[in-house]
mmCIF file of C-alpha atoms in Angstrom:
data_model
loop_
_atom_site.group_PDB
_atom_site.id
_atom_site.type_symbol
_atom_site.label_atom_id
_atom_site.label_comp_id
_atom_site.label_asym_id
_atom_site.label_seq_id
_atom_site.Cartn_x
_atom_site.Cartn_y
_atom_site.Cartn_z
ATOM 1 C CA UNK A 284 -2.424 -15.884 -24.226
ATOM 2 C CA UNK A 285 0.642 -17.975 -25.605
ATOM 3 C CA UNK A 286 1.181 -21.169 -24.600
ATOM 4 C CA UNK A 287 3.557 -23.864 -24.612
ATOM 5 C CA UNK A 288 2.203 -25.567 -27.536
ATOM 6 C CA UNK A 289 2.688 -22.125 -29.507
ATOM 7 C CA UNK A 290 6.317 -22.167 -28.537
ATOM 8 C CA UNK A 291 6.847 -25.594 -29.530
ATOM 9 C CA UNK A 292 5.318 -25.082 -32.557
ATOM 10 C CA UNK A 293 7.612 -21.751 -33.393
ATOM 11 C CA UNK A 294 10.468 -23.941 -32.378
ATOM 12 C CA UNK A 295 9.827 -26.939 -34.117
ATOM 13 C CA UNK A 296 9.655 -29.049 -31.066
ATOM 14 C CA UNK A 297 7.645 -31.112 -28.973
ATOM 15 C CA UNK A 298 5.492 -29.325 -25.961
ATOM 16 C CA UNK A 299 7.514 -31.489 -23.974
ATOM 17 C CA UNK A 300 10.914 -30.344 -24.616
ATOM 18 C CA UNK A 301 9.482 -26.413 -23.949
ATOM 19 C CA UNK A 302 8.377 -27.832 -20.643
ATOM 20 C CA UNK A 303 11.916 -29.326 -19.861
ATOM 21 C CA UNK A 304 13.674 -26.267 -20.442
ATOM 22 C CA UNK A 305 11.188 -23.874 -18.961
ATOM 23 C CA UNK A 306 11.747 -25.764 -15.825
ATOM 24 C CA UNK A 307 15.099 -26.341 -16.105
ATOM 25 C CA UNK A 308 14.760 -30.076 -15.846
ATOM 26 C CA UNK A 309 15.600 -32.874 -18.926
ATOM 27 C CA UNK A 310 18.659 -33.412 -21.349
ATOM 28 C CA UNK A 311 18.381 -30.668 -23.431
ATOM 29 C CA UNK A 312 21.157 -29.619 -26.212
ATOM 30 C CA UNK A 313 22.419 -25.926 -25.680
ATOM 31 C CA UNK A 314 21.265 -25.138 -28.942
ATOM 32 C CA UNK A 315 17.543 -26.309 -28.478
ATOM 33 C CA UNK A 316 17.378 -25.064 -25.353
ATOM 34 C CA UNK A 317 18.404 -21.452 -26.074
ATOM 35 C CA UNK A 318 15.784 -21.461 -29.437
ATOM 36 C CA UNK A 319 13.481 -22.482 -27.203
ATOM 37 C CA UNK A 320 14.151 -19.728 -24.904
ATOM 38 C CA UNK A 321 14.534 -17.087 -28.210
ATOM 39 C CA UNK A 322 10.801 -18.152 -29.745
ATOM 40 C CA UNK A 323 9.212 -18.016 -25.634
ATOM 41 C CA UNK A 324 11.200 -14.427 -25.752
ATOM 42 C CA UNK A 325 9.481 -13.096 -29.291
ATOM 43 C CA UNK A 326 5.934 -14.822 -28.570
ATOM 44 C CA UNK A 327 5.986 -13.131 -24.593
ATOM 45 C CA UNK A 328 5.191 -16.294 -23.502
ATOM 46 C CA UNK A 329 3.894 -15.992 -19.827
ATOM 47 C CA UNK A 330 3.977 -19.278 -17.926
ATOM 48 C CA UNK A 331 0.744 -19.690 -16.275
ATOM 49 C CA UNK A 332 1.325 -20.174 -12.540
ATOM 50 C CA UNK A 333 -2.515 -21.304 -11.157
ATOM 51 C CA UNK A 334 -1.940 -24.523 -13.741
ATOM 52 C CA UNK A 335 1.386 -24.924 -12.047
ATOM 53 C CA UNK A 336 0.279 -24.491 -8.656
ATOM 54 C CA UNK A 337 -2.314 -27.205 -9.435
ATOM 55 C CA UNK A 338 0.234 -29.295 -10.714
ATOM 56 C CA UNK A 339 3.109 -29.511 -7.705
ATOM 57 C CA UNK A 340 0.212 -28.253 -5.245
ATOM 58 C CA UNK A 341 2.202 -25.387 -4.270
ATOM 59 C CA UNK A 342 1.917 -21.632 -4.971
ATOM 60 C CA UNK A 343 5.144 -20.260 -3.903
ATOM 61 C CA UNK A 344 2.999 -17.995 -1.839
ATOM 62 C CA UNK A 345 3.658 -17.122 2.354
ATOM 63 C CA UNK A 346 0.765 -15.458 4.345
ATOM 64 C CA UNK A 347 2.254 -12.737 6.631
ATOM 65 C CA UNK A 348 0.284 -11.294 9.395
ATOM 66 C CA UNK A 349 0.781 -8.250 10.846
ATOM 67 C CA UNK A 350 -0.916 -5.781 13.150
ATOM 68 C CA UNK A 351 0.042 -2.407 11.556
ATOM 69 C CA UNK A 352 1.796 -1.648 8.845
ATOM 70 C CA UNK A 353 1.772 1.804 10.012
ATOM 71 C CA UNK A 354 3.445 0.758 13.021
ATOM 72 C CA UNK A 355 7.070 1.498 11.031
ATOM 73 C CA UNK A 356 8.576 -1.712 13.330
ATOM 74 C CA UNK A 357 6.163 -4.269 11.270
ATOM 75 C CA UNK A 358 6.571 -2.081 8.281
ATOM 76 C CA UNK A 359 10.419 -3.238 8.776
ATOM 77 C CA UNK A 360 9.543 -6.808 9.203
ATOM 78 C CA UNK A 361 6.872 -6.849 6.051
ATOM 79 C CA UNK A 362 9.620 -5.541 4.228
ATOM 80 C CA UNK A 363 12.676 -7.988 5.238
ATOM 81 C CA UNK A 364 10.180 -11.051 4.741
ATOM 82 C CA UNK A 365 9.506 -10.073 1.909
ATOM 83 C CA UNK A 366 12.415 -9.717 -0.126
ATOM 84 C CA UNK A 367 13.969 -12.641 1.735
ATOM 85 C CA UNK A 368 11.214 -14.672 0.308
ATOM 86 C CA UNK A 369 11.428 -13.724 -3.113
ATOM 87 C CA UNK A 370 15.224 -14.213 -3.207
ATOM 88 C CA UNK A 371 14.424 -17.778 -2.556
ATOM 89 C CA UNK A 372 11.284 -18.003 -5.267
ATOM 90 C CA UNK A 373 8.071 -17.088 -2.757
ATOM 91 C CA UNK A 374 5.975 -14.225 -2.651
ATOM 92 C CA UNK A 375 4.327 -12.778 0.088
ATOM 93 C CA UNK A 376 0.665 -11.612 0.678
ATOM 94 C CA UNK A 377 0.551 -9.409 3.552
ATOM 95 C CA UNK A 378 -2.062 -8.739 5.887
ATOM 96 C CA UNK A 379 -2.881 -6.279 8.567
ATOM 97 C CA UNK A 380 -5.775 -7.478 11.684
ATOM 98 C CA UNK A 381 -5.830 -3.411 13.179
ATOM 99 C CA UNK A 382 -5.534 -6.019 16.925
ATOM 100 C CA UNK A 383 -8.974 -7.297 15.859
ATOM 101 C CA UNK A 384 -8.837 -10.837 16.425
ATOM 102 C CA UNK A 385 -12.172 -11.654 14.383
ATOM 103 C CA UNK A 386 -10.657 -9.788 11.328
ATOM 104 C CA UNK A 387 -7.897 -11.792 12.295
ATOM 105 C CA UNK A 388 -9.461 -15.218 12.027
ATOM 106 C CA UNK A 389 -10.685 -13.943 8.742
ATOM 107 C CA UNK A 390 -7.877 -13.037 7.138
ATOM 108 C CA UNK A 391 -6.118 -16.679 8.318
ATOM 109 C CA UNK A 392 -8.692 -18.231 6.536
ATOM 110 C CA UNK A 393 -8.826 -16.356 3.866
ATOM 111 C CA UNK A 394 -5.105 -16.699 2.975
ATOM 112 C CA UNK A 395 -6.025 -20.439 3.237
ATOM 113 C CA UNK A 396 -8.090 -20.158 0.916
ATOM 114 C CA UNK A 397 -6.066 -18.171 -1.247
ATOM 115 C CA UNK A 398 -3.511 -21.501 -1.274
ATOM 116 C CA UNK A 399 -0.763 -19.922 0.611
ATOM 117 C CA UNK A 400 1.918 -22.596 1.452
ATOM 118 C CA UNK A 401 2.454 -21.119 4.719
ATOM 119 C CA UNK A 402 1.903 -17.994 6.646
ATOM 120 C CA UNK A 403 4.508 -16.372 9.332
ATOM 121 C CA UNK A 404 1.981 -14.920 11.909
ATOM 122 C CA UNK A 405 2.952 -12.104 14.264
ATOM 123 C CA UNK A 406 1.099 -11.227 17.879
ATOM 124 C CA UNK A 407 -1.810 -8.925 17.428
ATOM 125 C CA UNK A 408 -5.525 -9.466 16.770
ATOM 126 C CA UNK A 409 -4.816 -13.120 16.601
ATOM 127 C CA UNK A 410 -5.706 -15.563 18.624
ATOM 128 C CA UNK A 411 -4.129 -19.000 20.037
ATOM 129 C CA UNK A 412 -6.766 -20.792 19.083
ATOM 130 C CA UNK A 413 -7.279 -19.417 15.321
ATOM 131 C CA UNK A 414 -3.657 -20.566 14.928
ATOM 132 C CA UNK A 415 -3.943 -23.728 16.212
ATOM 133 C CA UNK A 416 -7.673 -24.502 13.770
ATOM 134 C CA UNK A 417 -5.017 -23.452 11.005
ATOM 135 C CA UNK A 418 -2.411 -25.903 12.470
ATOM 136 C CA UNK A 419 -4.615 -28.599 12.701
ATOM 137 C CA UNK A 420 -5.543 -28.192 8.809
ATOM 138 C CA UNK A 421 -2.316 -28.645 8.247
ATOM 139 C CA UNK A 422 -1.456 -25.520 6.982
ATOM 140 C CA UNK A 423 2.252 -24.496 8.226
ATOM 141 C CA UNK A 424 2.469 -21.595 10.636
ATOM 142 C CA UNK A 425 5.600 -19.837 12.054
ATOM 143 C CA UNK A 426 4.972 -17.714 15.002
ATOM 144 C CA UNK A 427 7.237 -14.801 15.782
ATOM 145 C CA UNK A 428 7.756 -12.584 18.623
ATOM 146 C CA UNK A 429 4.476 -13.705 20.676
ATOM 147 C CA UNK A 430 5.061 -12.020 24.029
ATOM 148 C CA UNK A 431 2.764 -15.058 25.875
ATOM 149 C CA UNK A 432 4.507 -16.560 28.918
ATOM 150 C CA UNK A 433 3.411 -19.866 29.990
ATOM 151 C CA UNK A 434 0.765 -20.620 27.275
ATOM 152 C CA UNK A 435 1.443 -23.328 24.581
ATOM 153 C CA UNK A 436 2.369 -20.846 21.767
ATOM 154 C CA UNK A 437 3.098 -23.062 18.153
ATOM 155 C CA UNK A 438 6.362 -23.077 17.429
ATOM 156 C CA UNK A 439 7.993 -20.220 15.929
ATOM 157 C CA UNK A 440 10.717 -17.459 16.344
ATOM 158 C CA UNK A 441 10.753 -15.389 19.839
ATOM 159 C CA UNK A 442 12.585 -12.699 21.679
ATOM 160 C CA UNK A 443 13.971 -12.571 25.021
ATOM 161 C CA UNK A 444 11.158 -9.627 26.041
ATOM 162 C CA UNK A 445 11.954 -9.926 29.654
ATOM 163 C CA UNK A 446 15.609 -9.844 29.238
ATOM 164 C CA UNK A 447 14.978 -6.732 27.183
ATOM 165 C CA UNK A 448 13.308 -4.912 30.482
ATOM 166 C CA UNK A 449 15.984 -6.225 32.499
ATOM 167 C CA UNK A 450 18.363 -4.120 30.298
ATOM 168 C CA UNK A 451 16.872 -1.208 30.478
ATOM 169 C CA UNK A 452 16.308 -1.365 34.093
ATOM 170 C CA UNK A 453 19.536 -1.692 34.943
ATOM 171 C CA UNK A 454 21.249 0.607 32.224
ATOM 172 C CA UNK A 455 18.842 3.579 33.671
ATOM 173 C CA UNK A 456 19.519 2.689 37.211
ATOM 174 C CA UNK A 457 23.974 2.454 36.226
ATOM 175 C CA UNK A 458 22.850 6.054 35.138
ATOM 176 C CA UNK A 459 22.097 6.756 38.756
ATOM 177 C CA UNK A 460 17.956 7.126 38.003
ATOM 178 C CA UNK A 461 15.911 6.380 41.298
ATOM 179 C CA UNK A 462 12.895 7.784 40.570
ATOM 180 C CA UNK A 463 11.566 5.927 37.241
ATOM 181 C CA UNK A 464 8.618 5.354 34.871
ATOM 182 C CA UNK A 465 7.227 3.069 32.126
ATOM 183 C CA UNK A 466 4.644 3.659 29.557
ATOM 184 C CA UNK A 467 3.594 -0.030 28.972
ATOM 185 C CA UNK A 468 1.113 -1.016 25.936
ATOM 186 C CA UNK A 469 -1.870 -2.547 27.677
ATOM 187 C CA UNK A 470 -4.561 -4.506 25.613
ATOM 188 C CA UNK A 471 -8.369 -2.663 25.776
ATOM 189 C CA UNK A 472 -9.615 -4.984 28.623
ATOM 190 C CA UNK A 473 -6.392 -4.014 31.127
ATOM 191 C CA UNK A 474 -3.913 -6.900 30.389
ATOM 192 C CA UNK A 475 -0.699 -5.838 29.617
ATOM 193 C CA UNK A 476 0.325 -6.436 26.132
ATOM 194 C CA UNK A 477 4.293 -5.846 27.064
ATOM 195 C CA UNK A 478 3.723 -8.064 30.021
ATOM 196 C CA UNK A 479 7.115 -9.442 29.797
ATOM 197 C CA UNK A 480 8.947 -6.585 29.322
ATOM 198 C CA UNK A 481 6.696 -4.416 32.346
ATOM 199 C CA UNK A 482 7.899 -7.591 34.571
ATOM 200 C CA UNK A 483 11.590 -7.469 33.646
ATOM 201 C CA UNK A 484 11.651 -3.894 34.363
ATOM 202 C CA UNK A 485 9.840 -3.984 37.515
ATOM 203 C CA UNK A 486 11.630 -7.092 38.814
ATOM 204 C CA UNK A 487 14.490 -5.333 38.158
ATOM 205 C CA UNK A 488 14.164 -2.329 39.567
ATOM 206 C CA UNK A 489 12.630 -4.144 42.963
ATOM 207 C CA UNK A 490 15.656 -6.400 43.045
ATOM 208 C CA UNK A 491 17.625 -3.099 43.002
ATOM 209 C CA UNK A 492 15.738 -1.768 46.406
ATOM 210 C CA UNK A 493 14.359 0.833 43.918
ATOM 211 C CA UNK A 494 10.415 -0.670 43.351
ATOM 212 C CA UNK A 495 8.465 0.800 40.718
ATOM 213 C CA UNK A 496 5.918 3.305 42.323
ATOM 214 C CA UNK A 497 2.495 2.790 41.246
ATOM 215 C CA UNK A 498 2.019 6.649 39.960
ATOM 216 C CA UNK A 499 4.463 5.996 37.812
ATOM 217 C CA UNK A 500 2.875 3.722 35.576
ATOM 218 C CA UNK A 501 1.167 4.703 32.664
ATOM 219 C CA UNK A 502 -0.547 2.856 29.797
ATOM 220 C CA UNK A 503 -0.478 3.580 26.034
ATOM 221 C CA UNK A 504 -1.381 1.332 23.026
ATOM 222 C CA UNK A 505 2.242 1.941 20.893
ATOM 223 C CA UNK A 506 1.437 4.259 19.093
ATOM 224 C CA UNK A 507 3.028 8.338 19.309
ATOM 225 C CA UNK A 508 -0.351 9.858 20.289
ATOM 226 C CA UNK A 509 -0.763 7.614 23.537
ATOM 227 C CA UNK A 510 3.369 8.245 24.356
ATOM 228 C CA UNK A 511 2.627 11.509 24.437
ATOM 229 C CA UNK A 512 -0.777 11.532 26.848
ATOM 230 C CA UNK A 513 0.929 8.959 28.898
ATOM 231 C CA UNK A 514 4.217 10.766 29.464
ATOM 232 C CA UNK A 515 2.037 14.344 30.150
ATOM 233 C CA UNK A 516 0.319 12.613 32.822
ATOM 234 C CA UNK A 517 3.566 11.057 34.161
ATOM 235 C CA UNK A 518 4.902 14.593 33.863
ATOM 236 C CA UNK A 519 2.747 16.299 35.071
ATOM 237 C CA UNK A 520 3.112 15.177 39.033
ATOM 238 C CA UNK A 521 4.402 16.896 41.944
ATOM 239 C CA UNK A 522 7.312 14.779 41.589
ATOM 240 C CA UNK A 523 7.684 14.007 37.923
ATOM 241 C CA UNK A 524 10.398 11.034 37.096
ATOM 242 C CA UNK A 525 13.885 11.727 35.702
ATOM 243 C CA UNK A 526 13.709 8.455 33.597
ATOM 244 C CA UNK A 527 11.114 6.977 31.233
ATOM 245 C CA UNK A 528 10.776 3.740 29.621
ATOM 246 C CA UNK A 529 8.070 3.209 26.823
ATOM 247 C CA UNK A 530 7.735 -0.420 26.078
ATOM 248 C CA UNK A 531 8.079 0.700 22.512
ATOM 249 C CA UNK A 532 9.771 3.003 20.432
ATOM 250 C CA UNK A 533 6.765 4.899 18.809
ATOM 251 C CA UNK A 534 5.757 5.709 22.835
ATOM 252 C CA UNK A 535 9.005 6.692 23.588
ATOM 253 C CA UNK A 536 9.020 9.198 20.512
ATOM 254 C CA UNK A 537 5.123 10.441 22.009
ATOM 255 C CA UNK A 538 7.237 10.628 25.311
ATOM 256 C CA UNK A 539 9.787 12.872 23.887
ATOM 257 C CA UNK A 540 7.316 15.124 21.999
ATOM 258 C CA UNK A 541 5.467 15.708 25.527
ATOM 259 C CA UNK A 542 8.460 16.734 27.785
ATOM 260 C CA UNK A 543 9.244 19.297 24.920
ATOM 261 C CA UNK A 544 5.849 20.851 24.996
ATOM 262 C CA UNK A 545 6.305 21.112 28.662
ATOM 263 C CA UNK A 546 9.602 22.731 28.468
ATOM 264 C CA UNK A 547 11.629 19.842 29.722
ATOM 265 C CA UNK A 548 14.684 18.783 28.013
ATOM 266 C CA UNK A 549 15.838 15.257 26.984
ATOM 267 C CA UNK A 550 18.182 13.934 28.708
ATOM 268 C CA UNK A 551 18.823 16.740 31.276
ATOM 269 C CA UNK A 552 15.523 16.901 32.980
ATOM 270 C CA UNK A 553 14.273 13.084 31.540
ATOM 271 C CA UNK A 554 15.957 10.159 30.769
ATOM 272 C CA UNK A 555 13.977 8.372 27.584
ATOM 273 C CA UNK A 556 14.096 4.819 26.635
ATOM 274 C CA UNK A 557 12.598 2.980 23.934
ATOM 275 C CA UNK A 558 12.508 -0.854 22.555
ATOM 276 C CA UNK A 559 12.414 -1.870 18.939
ATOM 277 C CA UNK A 560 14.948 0.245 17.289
ATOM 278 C CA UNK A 561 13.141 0.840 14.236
ATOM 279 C CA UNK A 562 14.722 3.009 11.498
ATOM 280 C CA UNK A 563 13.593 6.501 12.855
ATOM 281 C CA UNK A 564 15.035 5.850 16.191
ATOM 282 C CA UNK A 565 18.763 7.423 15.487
ATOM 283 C CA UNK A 566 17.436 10.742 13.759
ATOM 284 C CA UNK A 567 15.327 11.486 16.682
ATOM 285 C CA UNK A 568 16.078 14.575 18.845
ATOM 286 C CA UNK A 569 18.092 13.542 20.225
ATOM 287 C CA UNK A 570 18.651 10.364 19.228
ATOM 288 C CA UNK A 571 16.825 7.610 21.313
ATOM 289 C CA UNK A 572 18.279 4.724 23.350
ATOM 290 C CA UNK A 573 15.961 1.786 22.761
ATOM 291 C CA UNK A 574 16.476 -2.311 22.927
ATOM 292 C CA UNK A 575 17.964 -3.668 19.642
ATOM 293 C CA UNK A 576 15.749 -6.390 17.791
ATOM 294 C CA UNK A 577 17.638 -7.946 15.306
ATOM 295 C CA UNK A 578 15.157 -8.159 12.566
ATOM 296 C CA UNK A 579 17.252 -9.800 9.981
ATOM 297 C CA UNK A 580 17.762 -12.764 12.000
ATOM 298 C CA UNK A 581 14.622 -12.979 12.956
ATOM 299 C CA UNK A 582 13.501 -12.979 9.804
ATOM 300 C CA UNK A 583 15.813 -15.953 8.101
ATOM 301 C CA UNK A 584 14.706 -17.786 11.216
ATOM 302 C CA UNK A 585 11.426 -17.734 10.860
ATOM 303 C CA UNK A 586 11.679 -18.338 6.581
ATOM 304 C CA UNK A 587 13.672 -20.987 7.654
ATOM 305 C CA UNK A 588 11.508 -22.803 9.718
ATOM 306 C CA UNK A 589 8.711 -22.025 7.572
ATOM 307 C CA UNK A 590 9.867 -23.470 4.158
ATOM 308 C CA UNK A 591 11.309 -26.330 6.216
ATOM 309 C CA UNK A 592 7.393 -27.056 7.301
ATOM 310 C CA UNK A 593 6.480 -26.571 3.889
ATOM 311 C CA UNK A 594 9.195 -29.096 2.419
ATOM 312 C CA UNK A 595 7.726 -31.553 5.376
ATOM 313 C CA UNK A 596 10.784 -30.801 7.098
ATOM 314 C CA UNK A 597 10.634 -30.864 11.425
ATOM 315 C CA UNK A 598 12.933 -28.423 12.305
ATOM 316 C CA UNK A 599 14.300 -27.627 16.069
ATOM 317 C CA UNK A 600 12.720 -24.065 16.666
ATOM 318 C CA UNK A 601 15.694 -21.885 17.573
ATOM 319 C CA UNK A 602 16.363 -20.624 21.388
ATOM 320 C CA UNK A 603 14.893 -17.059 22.016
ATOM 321 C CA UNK A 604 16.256 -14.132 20.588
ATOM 322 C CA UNK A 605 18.581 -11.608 22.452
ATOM 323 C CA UNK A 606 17.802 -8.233 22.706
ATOM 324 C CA UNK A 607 20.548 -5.470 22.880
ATOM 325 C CA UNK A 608 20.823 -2.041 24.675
ATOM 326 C CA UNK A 609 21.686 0.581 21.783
ATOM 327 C CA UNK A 610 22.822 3.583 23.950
ATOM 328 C CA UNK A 611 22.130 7.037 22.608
ATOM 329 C CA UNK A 612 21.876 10.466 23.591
ATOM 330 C CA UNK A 613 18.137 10.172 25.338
ATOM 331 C CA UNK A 614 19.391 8.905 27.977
ATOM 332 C CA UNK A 615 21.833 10.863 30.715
ATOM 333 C CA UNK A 616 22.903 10.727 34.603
ATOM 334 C CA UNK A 617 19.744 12.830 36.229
ATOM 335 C CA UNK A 618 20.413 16.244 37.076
ATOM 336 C CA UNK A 619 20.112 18.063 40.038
ATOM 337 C CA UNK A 620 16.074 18.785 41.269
ATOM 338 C CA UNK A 621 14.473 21.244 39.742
ATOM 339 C CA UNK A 622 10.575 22.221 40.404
ATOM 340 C CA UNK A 623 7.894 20.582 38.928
ATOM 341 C CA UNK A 624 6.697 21.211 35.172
ATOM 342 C CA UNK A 625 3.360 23.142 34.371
ATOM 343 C CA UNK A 626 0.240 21.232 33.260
#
């Protein structure tokens, strides 16, 4: 492998005047600096990055954390991070914890040892207290979009999640819907995962004088397959709902997939919302209403605060993130009663 010292030599200077241009730093002449920059061309000179990690004890490396990078929402969020990060000289590792929180307290300490500078952790087979061992190391970590309510979550980037049930609540009920239903994703041992955005929903709807009927709550775990098993069985009643909300947009998708196969159309006979609005969610048919999360913003929010934390800057975390209703054609006024569909 080339090295400095075989530049140097090629350019008939000293290793110490390759290192000042390399890294831009020093009084260098124009002249030196661009044979310097000719010979490193011709010799492929490769600047060896664990040396200079070692050096400035920093890798220019983030951790992200993800659940699913299947999940096309966090694929969307693995992909803004990371060419936000490399526009401003990191590079990202990214991990996925399948909602396993012992994977996930591996894979935290494993991008510890792997000399991240920081890691951007997102809700999902991780655990309060694995992020607060890795706090307590010192290690920077950004948390963003944690749907915990009263728990000390770190510091990080968040979403108003209730605010985003409160929208659709009310946008489905300005529709004239009385008779509604919500696919929430619940964890394995029964606690909702979408807990805030179940209780803005409900609360909504109960403020309304319209409560939330018990058979009309399903359970999924975001993904298509359990939208669709949770919206048959919703369906599938003597008296079936004429709106659905799935507390994500992958559910809502499932949702839409099992009115078809029951012969029910969307938006005449069922009302469909989703939340997320990932990058499928327009060239659905029909297109799906869902809440908005801006994930560019959340994004430069959370880099920001993380590469402040690694600078050993204290930044203010920002106030929660608003959610917006995007209104498309899944969701209509109901229509008039018709009979119940056929298991």
């Amino acid at each position: 492998m080339t090295t400095i010292y075989d530049v140097a030599k090629a350019a008939g200077v000293t290793a110490a005047t390759v290192s000042y241009v390399l890294s831009g730093r020093g009084s260098i002449s124009q002249a030196t600096r661009e044979k310097v920059l000719k010979c490193a061309h011709e010799l492929g000179y490769r600047p060896n990055l664990l040396a200079r990690s070692l050096t400035k004890q920093q890798t220019r490396t983030i951790g992200l954390v993800i659940p699913h990078i299947i999940n096309p929402f966090y694929a969307g969020i693995a992909e803004t991070v990371e060419r936000n990060a490399y526009t401003r000289g990191f590079r990202t590792v990214i991990t996925n914890t399948y909602e396993d929180e012992r994977l996930g307290q591996e894979l935290l300490e494993d991008l510890a040892a792997r000399r991240v500078d920081g890691i951007i952790a997102l809700p999902g087979g991780l655990s309060l207290a694995a992020i607060q061992s890795m706090l307590k190391s010192g290690l920077p970590v950004i948390c963003c979009l944690w749907e915990e309510e009263g728990q000390n979550i770190p510091s990080g980037v968040g979403l108003d999640f209730k605010r985003g049930g409160q929208l659709v609540a009310r946008h489905l009920l300005e529709l004239g819907h009385r008779r509604l239903s919500i696919i929430v994703d619940t964890r394995p041992d029964g606690s909702l995962d979408h807990h805030l955005r179940f209780s803005g929903f409900t609360e909504t709807l109960q403020d309304a004088g319209c409560p939330l009927e018990p058979q009309f709550i399903a359970h999924g775990d975001s993904s298509l397959e359990s939208g669709e098993a949770a919206a048959h069985q919703l369906l599938t009643q003597p008296e079936r709902p004429t709106a659905l909300f799935a507390t994500n947009d992958l559910m809502a998708m499932g949702a839409i997939s099992a009115a078809w196969k029951l012969g029910l159309h969307v938006p005449h006979d069922l009302s469909v919302v989703g939340f997320d609005n990932i990058a499928l969610s327009p060239f659905m048919a029909p297109p799906l209403t869902t809440v908005n999360v801006d994930r560019d913003r959340l994004v430069t929010l959370a880099l920001n605060l993380l590469l402040g934390r690694i600078e050993g800057k204290q930044l203010e975390t920002p106030p929660l993130l608003l959610p917006e209703m995007v209104i498309r054609s899944s969701t209509a006024a109901p229509a008039p009663e018709r009979g119940p569909a056929s298991p």
